[in-house]
Short mmCIF file of C-alpha atoms and ligand atoms in Angstrom, two decimals:
data_model
loop_
_atom_site.label_atom_id
_atom_site.label_comp_id
_atom_site.label_asym_id
_atom_site.label_seq_id
_atom_site.Cartn_x
_atom_site.Cartn_y
_atom_site.Cartn_z
CA MET A 1 37.13 62.15 86.91
CA ASP A 2 38.83 61.82 90.38
CA LEU A 3 42.42 62.99 90.23
CA SER A 4 43.44 61.32 93.45
CA LEU A 5 45.48 58.18 92.99
CA THR A 6 44.25 54.83 94.34
CA ARG A 7 46.54 52.88 96.72
CA GLU A 8 47.46 50.45 93.96
CA GLN A 9 48.31 53.30 91.52
CA GLN A 10 50.43 54.86 94.35
CA ARG A 11 52.19 51.48 94.99
CA ILE A 12 52.98 51.02 91.32
CA ARG A 13 54.38 54.46 90.99
CA GLU A 14 56.63 53.98 94.04
CA LEU A 15 57.79 50.63 92.77
CA ALA A 16 58.70 52.18 89.30
CA ARG A 17 60.25 55.26 90.90
CA GLU A 18 62.50 53.13 93.28
CA PHE A 19 63.67 50.90 90.45
CA ALA A 20 64.36 53.91 88.25
CA ARG A 21 66.35 55.58 91.06
CA THR A 22 68.38 52.59 92.30
CA THR A 23 68.86 50.59 89.12
CA LEU A 24 68.24 52.51 85.88
CA ARG A 25 69.54 55.98 86.61
CA PRO A 26 72.97 54.98 87.92
CA ASN A 27 73.52 52.95 84.78
CA ALA A 28 71.80 55.16 82.15
CA LEU A 29 74.89 57.03 80.88
CA ARG A 30 77.03 53.81 80.52
CA CYS A 31 74.20 51.98 78.77
CA ASP A 32 73.77 54.87 76.45
CA GLU A 33 77.44 54.99 75.68
CA ASP A 34 77.66 51.35 75.07
CA ALA A 35 74.31 51.23 73.17
CA GLU A 36 73.60 48.29 75.38
CA PHE A 37 70.07 46.74 74.98
CA PRO A 38 68.71 46.58 78.58
CA LEU A 39 68.05 42.80 78.74
CA THR A 40 68.64 42.63 82.48
CA SER A 41 66.46 45.68 83.29
CA LEU A 42 63.78 44.32 81.04
CA ARG A 43 63.76 40.95 83.03
CA GLN A 44 63.71 43.01 86.24
CA LEU A 45 60.73 45.06 85.02
CA ALA A 46 58.98 41.84 84.16
CA ASP A 47 59.57 40.54 87.71
CA LEU A 48 57.95 43.75 89.05
CA GLY A 49 54.98 43.17 86.67
CA LEU A 50 55.63 46.25 84.65
CA MET A 51 55.90 44.58 81.28
CA GLY A 52 52.11 44.09 81.34
CA VAL A 53 50.61 46.80 83.66
CA ASN A 54 47.23 46.82 81.80
CA ILE A 55 47.18 43.07 81.11
CA ALA A 56 44.82 40.65 82.84
CA SER A 57 46.34 38.74 85.84
CA GLU A 58 45.53 35.30 84.28
CA LEU A 59 47.98 36.33 81.42
CA GLY A 60 50.66 37.34 83.86
CA GLY A 61 49.86 41.10 84.02
CA LEU A 62 49.16 43.48 86.88
CA ASP A 63 45.61 44.22 85.65
CA ALA A 64 46.22 47.67 87.10
CA GLY A 65 44.73 49.90 84.42
CA VAL A 66 45.92 52.65 82.14
CA ILE A 67 46.59 55.38 84.80
CA ALA A 68 48.90 52.93 86.61
CA TYR A 69 50.59 52.17 83.31
CA SER A 70 51.16 55.95 82.61
CA LEU A 71 52.56 56.39 86.17
CA ALA A 72 54.99 53.57 85.63
CA ILE A 73 56.18 54.80 82.19
CA THR A 74 56.79 58.29 83.59
CA GLU A 75 58.91 56.99 86.55
CA ILE A 76 60.90 54.57 84.38
CA SER A 77 61.52 57.52 81.83
CA ALA A 78 62.90 59.58 84.60
CA GLY A 79 65.54 56.81 85.12
CA ASP A 80 66.19 55.90 81.45
CA PRO A 81 63.93 56.79 78.56
CA ALA A 82 65.50 54.14 76.42
CA VAL A 83 64.25 51.37 78.83
CA ALA A 84 60.93 53.11 78.97
CA VAL A 85 60.21 53.06 75.26
CA THR A 86 61.08 49.34 75.23
CA MET A 87 58.73 48.67 78.07
CA ALA A 88 56.08 50.83 76.42
CA VAL A 89 56.15 48.90 73.06
CA ASN A 90 55.97 45.61 75.01
CA ASN A 91 52.91 46.79 76.83
CA MET A 92 51.34 48.08 73.64
CA VAL A 93 51.92 44.82 71.65
CA SER A 94 50.64 42.76 74.64
CA GLU A 95 47.50 44.91 74.77
CA VAL A 96 46.85 44.52 71.11
CA ILE A 97 47.03 40.68 71.42
CA GLN A 98 44.84 40.84 74.52
CA GLU A 99 42.24 42.97 72.85
CA PHE A 100 42.12 41.23 69.44
CA GLY A 101 43.63 37.77 69.88
CA THR A 102 41.90 34.45 70.11
CA THR A 103 42.30 32.61 73.40
CA SER A 104 45.05 30.44 71.96
CA GLN A 105 46.91 33.46 70.62
CA LYS A 106 46.71 35.20 73.87
CA GLU A 107 47.87 32.18 75.90
CA ALA A 108 50.67 31.47 73.32
CA PHE A 109 52.22 35.02 73.39
CA ILE A 110 51.20 37.17 76.30
CA PRO A 111 52.54 35.26 79.39
CA ARG A 112 55.89 35.07 77.62
CA MET A 113 55.85 38.73 77.15
CA THR A 114 54.78 39.66 80.71
CA SER A 115 57.09 37.13 82.35
CA GLY A 116 60.25 38.31 80.68
CA GLU A 117 60.74 35.05 78.62
CA PHE A 118 60.44 37.37 75.61
CA SER A 119 62.59 40.42 76.14
CA SER A 120 59.91 42.39 74.24
CA GLY A 121 57.43 42.45 71.34
CA SER A 122 57.84 44.67 68.21
CA PHE A 123 55.21 46.80 66.52
CA CYS A 124 55.94 46.57 62.80
CA LEU A 125 53.91 49.28 61.06
CA SER A 126 56.27 51.88 59.53
CA GLU A 127 58.05 51.44 56.33
CA PRO A 128 60.76 53.30 54.53
CA GLY A 129 58.20 55.01 52.34
CA SER A 130 55.33 55.26 54.84
CA GLY A 131 55.59 56.58 58.33
CA SER A 132 52.91 59.21 58.85
CA ASP A 133 50.91 57.83 56.00
CA ALA A 134 50.75 54.26 57.34
CA ALA A 135 48.01 53.28 54.92
CA GLY A 136 50.50 53.82 52.09
CA MET A 137 52.41 50.65 53.13
CA ARG A 138 53.77 48.34 50.44
CA THR A 139 54.30 45.17 52.48
CA ARG A 140 51.98 42.49 51.14
CA ALA A 141 50.56 39.17 52.48
CA GLU A 142 49.48 36.79 49.71
CA LYS A 143 46.99 34.05 50.57
CA THR A 144 48.03 30.37 50.11
CA THR A 145 46.03 27.25 50.71
CA ASP A 146 47.30 26.94 54.31
CA GLY A 147 48.28 30.48 55.40
CA TRP A 148 49.97 33.52 54.14
CA VAL A 149 53.30 34.66 52.55
CA ILE A 150 54.61 38.11 53.59
CA THR A 151 56.93 40.24 51.64
CA GLY A 152 58.14 43.80 52.21
CA THR A 153 60.29 45.94 54.51
CA LYS A 154 59.52 47.63 57.84
CA ALA A 155 61.57 50.52 59.17
CA TRP A 156 62.49 52.03 62.54
CA ILE A 157 61.27 48.94 64.44
CA THR A 158 61.80 49.32 68.33
CA SER A 159 63.39 46.07 69.71
CA GLY A 160 63.29 44.42 66.25
CA GLU A 161 66.65 42.56 66.86
CA PHE A 162 65.58 41.07 70.21
CA ALA A 163 61.77 40.72 70.06
CA GLY A 164 60.02 37.30 70.75
CA VAL A 165 57.08 38.20 68.55
CA PHE A 166 56.43 40.67 65.76
CA LEU A 167 53.02 42.35 64.97
CA VAL A 168 53.28 42.87 61.23
CA TRP A 169 50.85 44.94 59.19
CA ALA A 170 50.53 44.03 55.56
CA LYS A 171 48.21 44.57 52.56
CA THR A 172 46.04 41.59 51.91
CA ALA A 173 44.44 43.52 48.92
CA ASP A 174 45.10 46.83 47.36
CA ASP A 175 42.58 48.51 49.75
CA GLU A 176 42.85 46.13 52.61
CA ILE A 177 45.32 45.94 55.49
CA SER A 178 45.53 42.89 57.85
CA LEU A 179 47.65 42.16 60.96
CA PHE A 180 49.74 39.15 61.63
CA LEU A 181 51.57 37.61 64.52
CA VAL A 182 54.95 36.63 63.19
CA ASP A 183 57.76 34.53 64.79
CA PRO A 184 61.10 36.60 64.49
CA THR A 185 63.03 33.40 63.71
CA ALA A 186 60.89 32.41 60.65
CA GLU A 187 62.75 31.78 57.50
CA GLY A 188 63.03 34.81 55.24
CA ILE A 189 63.26 37.50 57.92
CA SER A 190 66.42 39.63 58.01
CA VAL A 191 67.36 42.28 60.54
CA GLY A 192 69.28 45.41 59.50
CA PRO A 193 71.97 47.02 61.57
CA PRO A 194 70.97 49.10 64.54
CA GLU A 195 69.97 52.67 63.59
CA GLU A 196 72.52 55.29 64.75
CA LYS A 197 70.18 57.54 66.53
CA MET A 198 70.92 60.90 68.33
CA GLY A 199 69.42 59.56 71.62
CA GLN A 200 67.86 56.52 73.41
CA HIS A 201 70.88 54.60 72.29
CA ALA A 202 70.09 51.66 74.63
CA SER A 203 66.82 51.04 72.82
CA ASN A 204 67.16 48.93 69.70
CA THR A 205 65.81 50.30 66.44
CA VAL A 206 66.24 48.29 63.20
CA ALA A 207 64.84 47.77 59.66
CA LEU A 208 63.25 44.35 59.08
CA SER A 209 63.02 42.61 55.70
CA PHE A 210 60.34 39.97 55.08
CA ASP A 211 61.22 37.88 51.97
CA GLY A 212 58.44 35.43 51.30
CA VAL A 213 57.86 34.65 54.93
CA ARG A 214 55.39 31.89 55.40
CA VAL A 215 52.91 32.12 58.30
CA ALA A 216 50.05 29.81 59.17
CA GLU A 217 46.32 30.68 58.91
CA ASP A 218 46.10 31.28 62.64
CA ALA A 219 48.76 34.00 62.47
CA LEU A 220 46.06 36.48 61.44
CA LEU A 221 45.18 38.74 64.41
CA GLY A 222 41.70 40.06 64.42
CA THR A 223 39.81 39.56 61.16
CA ARG A 224 41.04 40.02 57.60
CA GLY A 225 40.90 43.67 56.69
CA GLN A 226 40.86 44.81 60.37
CA GLY A 227 44.51 45.73 60.52
CA PHE A 228 44.24 49.46 59.88
CA PRO A 229 41.64 50.27 62.56
CA ILE A 230 43.71 48.07 65.01
CA ALA A 231 46.74 50.05 64.37
CA MET A 232 44.95 53.43 64.92
CA MET A 233 43.48 52.14 68.16
CA ALA A 234 46.82 50.85 69.29
CA LEU A 235 48.50 54.28 68.43
CA ASP A 236 45.83 56.08 70.52
CA GLY A 237 46.98 54.04 73.54
CA GLY A 238 50.63 54.25 72.45
CA ARG A 239 50.40 58.12 72.47
CA ILE A 240 49.39 57.98 76.18
CA GLY A 241 52.60 55.99 76.66
CA ILE A 242 54.75 58.57 74.90
CA ALA A 243 53.04 61.51 76.59
CA SER A 244 53.88 59.72 79.90
CA GLN A 245 57.51 59.12 78.72
CA SER A 246 57.80 62.87 77.90
CA LEU A 247 56.56 63.76 81.40
CA GLY A 248 59.14 61.44 82.83
CA ILE A 249 61.99 62.88 80.82
CA ALA A 250 61.04 66.46 81.95
CA ASP A 251 60.74 65.30 85.60
CA GLY A 252 64.04 63.50 85.50
CA ALA A 253 65.73 66.62 83.98
CA LEU A 254 64.15 69.01 86.37
CA ALA A 255 65.31 66.85 89.38
CA LEU A 256 68.88 67.76 88.37
CA THR A 257 68.20 71.36 89.44
CA LYS A 258 67.20 70.27 93.07
CA ASP A 259 69.60 71.68 95.67
CA ARG A 260 71.22 73.97 93.13
CA PRO A 261 70.26 77.47 94.35
CA GLU A 262 72.51 78.98 91.61
CA PHE A 263 69.96 77.71 89.01
CA PRO A 264 67.70 80.56 87.81
CA THR A 265 64.07 79.45 88.44
CA ALA A 266 62.17 82.20 86.54
CA PRO A 267 62.70 80.71 83.05
CA LEU A 268 61.26 77.46 84.21
CA LEU A 269 58.15 78.64 85.94
CA PRO A 270 55.78 78.87 82.88
CA LEU A 271 57.20 75.65 81.57
CA ARG A 272 56.50 73.77 84.97
CA ALA A 273 52.94 75.13 84.72
CA ARG A 274 52.63 73.68 81.23
CA LEU A 275 54.12 70.45 82.37
CA GLU A 276 51.43 70.03 85.06
CA ALA A 277 48.85 70.82 82.41
CA ALA A 278 50.25 68.08 80.17
CA ARG A 279 50.21 65.72 83.15
CA THR A 280 46.59 66.36 83.71
CA MET A 281 45.80 65.84 80.04
CA THR A 282 47.83 62.64 80.01
CA TRP A 283 45.90 61.23 83.06
CA ARG A 284 42.66 62.26 81.49
CA ALA A 285 43.38 60.42 78.37
CA ALA A 286 44.48 57.42 80.43
CA TRP A 287 41.31 57.61 82.40
CA LEU A 288 39.13 57.71 79.28
CA LYS A 289 40.82 54.68 77.97
CA GLU A 290 40.47 52.96 81.32
CA GLN A 291 36.71 53.59 81.33
CA GLY A 292 36.53 51.76 78.03
CA GLU A 293 35.63 54.97 76.30
CA PRO A 294 35.88 54.08 72.51
CA ARG A 295 36.88 57.50 71.53
CA PHE A 296 39.83 59.08 73.17
CA SER A 297 42.03 59.78 70.02
CA ARG A 298 41.80 63.54 70.41
CA GLU A 299 42.58 63.52 74.15
CA ALA A 300 45.56 61.14 73.58
CA SER A 301 46.93 63.21 70.71
CA MET A 302 46.48 66.53 72.61
CA ALA A 303 48.30 64.89 75.66
CA LYS A 304 51.14 63.57 73.45
CA LEU A 305 51.48 66.86 71.50
CA THR A 306 51.57 69.02 74.64
CA ALA A 307 53.80 66.78 76.77
CA SER A 308 56.37 66.01 74.07
CA GLU A 309 56.58 69.73 73.08
CA VAL A 310 56.97 71.07 76.67
CA CYS A 311 59.40 68.27 77.46
CA ASN A 312 61.72 69.42 74.68
CA GLU A 313 61.36 72.99 75.80
CA ILE A 314 62.25 72.14 79.40
CA VAL A 315 65.40 70.17 78.69
CA SER A 316 66.58 72.73 76.26
CA THR A 317 65.87 75.65 78.73
CA LEU A 318 67.73 73.67 81.44
CA LEU A 319 70.69 73.34 79.16
CA THR A 320 70.57 77.08 78.24
CA HIS A 321 70.67 78.15 81.88
CA TRP A 322 72.89 75.44 83.29
CA PRO A 323 75.34 77.14 85.72
CA ALA A 324 79.03 76.76 85.16
CA SER A 325 81.00 74.63 87.74
CA SER A 326 83.84 72.39 87.81
CA GLU A 327 82.59 69.92 90.48
CA LEU A 328 82.51 66.35 89.48
CA ALA A 329 78.85 65.77 90.58
CA HIS A 330 77.89 68.82 88.53
CA GLU A 331 79.63 67.38 85.43
CA GLN A 332 77.82 64.10 85.87
CA ASP A 333 74.60 65.84 86.13
CA LEU A 334 75.30 67.77 83.03
CA ALA A 335 76.09 64.54 81.14
CA LEU A 336 72.68 63.23 82.25
CA LEU A 337 70.99 66.39 81.16
CA LEU A 338 72.62 66.15 77.80
CA LYS A 339 71.37 62.65 77.48
CA PHE A 340 67.77 63.88 78.32
CA VAL A 341 68.16 66.54 75.67
CA ARG A 342 69.09 63.89 72.98
CA ASP A 343 66.48 61.40 74.35
CA ALA A 344 63.65 63.98 74.31
CA ARG A 345 63.70 64.65 70.55
CA VAL A 346 62.10 61.54 69.36
CA THR A 347 59.08 61.95 71.60
CA ARG A 348 57.96 64.48 68.92
CA ILE A 349 58.39 61.85 66.20
CA TYR A 350 57.31 58.30 67.17
CA GLU A 351 53.71 57.16 67.53
CA GLY A 352 53.02 60.06 65.17
CA THR A 353 54.85 63.34 64.78
CA SER A 354 53.61 66.59 66.30
CA GLU A 355 52.26 67.62 62.91
CA ILE A 356 50.34 64.40 62.72
CA GLN A 357 48.85 64.97 66.24
CA ARG A 358 47.58 68.27 65.02
CA VAL A 359 45.94 66.50 62.03
CA VAL A 360 44.28 63.97 64.38
CA ILE A 361 43.01 66.67 66.61
CA ALA A 362 41.69 68.83 63.70
CA ARG A 363 39.94 65.86 62.21
CA ASP A 364 38.36 64.86 65.48
CA LEU A 365 37.15 68.50 66.19
CA ILE A 366 35.48 68.50 62.76
CA ARG A 367 33.84 65.09 63.34
CA ARG A 368 32.85 65.43 67.00
CA GLY A 369 32.62 69.14 67.48
CA ALA A 370 34.49 71.00 70.25
CA SER A 371 32.69 69.33 73.18
C1 LIG B 401 63.56 55.87 67.35
C2 LIG B 401 62.28 55.47 66.64
C3 LIG B 401 61.66 54.41 66.90
C4 LIG B 401 60.48 54.01 66.19
N1 LIG B 401 59.92 52.85 66.53
C5 LIG B 401 58.85 52.41 65.72
C6 LIG B 401 58.25 51.18 65.91
O1 LIG B 401 58.59 50.44 66.88
N2 LIG B 401 57.29 50.72 65.07
C7 LIG B 401 56.92 51.51 63.98
O2 LIG B 401 55.96 51.07 63.25
N3 LIG B 401 57.48 52.67 63.72
C8 LIG B 401 58.38 53.20 64.56
N4 LIG B 401 59.04 54.39 64.31
C9 LIG B 401 58.63 55.18 63.10
C10 LIG B 401 57.85 56.50 63.52
O3 LIG B 401 56.57 56.13 63.84
C11 LIG B 401 57.89 57.38 62.19
O4 LIG B 401 59.19 57.78 62.08
C12 LIG B 401 56.94 58.50 62.27
O5 LIG B 401 55.64 58.07 62.24
C13 LIG B 401 57.17 59.52 61.20
O6 LIG B 401 57.26 58.90 59.96
P1 LIG B 401 58.43 59.16 58.91
O7 LIG B 401 59.77 59.01 59.71
O8 LIG B 401 58.34 58.26 57.76
O9 LIG B 401 58.31 60.71 58.53
P2 LIG B 401 57.24 61.22 57.36
O10 LIG B 401 55.97 60.74 57.52
O11 LIG B 401 58.08 61.07 56.04
O12 LIG B 401 57.29 62.71 57.83
C14 LIG B 401 58.26 63.67 57.51
C15 LIG B 401 57.87 65.05 57.91
O13 LIG B 401 56.66 65.45 57.22
C16 LIG B 401 55.72 65.81 58.19
N5 LIG B 401 54.40 65.38 57.70
C17 LIG B 401 54.03 64.08 57.22
N6 LIG B 401 52.74 64.05 56.77
C18 LIG B 401 52.15 65.25 57.15
C19 LIG B 401 50.91 65.77 57.06
N7 LIG B 401 49.86 65.10 56.47
N8 LIG B 401 50.76 67.01 57.45
C20 LIG B 401 51.71 67.78 58.02
N9 LIG B 401 52.95 67.32 58.15
C21 LIG B 401 53.22 66.05 57.65
C22 LIG B 401 56.05 64.94 59.54
O14 LIG B 401 55.42 65.56 60.64
C23 LIG B 401 57.53 65.09 59.45
O15 LIG B 401 57.91 66.26 60.01
C24 LIG B 401 60.08 54.82 65.10
C25 LIG B 401 60.86 55.98 64.77
C26 LIG B 401 61.98 56.33 65.49
C27 LIG B 401 62.72 57.58 65.11
#
């Protein structure tokens, strides 16, 4: 693995960094306070190509690979983690359709997701009674003569109120899970109120109810019964996204100490070292995925676990040692740091909690050995 970035990867990183610096960060506190879904920023991200970084160019993506995607998410997260998670889910949903969709499914959905016509896609896996244990889902899809009827409830769905397409997992038999492309405007879907979260307020998180929602035969994504392995594969990639987001939150928070000689550096030194280790792990997992390596679960989970844990430690250490001052600029930076502290917590929860990452790593070590 070559750790130097290509010209294109550097260009995408710069593009995302500049957008985060000039557009996201100056508005991050206001958008957080107003819990304003970032429609304008998402359209601008689409114009920059960042809503489909690892998507083929004929489908409107940048076709720039997984490392470029990771770099972009990190930079956007340093500007506003709420925008970054929305972007990450859109990229993840597009990639699932790209990987498993038919030509007509790809053409029908992906260009609308990469161009900004759809503000985002949603990944509807979790349910009120099944988060970590996704296979325990209760949503069902019953076969009819001309399609399927979906009934059930999904919980904690990012962008659920605004998405242009839902990926919905449902049981098609007691021991069989399938995946469906669902139009959010279909009859029988109701959207719950936005969840009142501790952070990332500008991202939208809702429950979705499916009450006898009829979808056509061609709504099935992949083959019948392939839903669970698709979800696990998507989450492996998604964990690279959340590891990258964690790096960006830590970078954004650490940048607040720049030009502040009164800030004690010693408590941060070992954490900075662990942050760079997490960055290398994240790039390695991204590189493995980019090579088409079929098994990178362990590496993605290790990266997500390490990056999200050190990110939370960094923001909390910064808060502990934040020097007192009455300057306005200092107060504003403190408000941003407090936002990063609140935003960081969920990186240890979504796309699998830290405990679940340990389970994935342990299972993979048993299966593949330590090499
Ligand atoms: C802001 C936000 C956005 C989200 N967005 C989405 C989304 O877009 N799509 C989606 O499908 N889901 C989404 N989720 C759901 C998220 O993936 C789940 O919250 C997460 O997987 C944990 O599931 P749970 O909340 O049901 O907790 P539980 O699974 O009930 O876990 C509770 C606790 O038990 C621990 N635990 C559970 N099982 C084990 C085990 N086997 N061993 C050790 N410890 C265990 C967990 O680590 C956790 O600490 C989102 C969640 C949040 C908070």
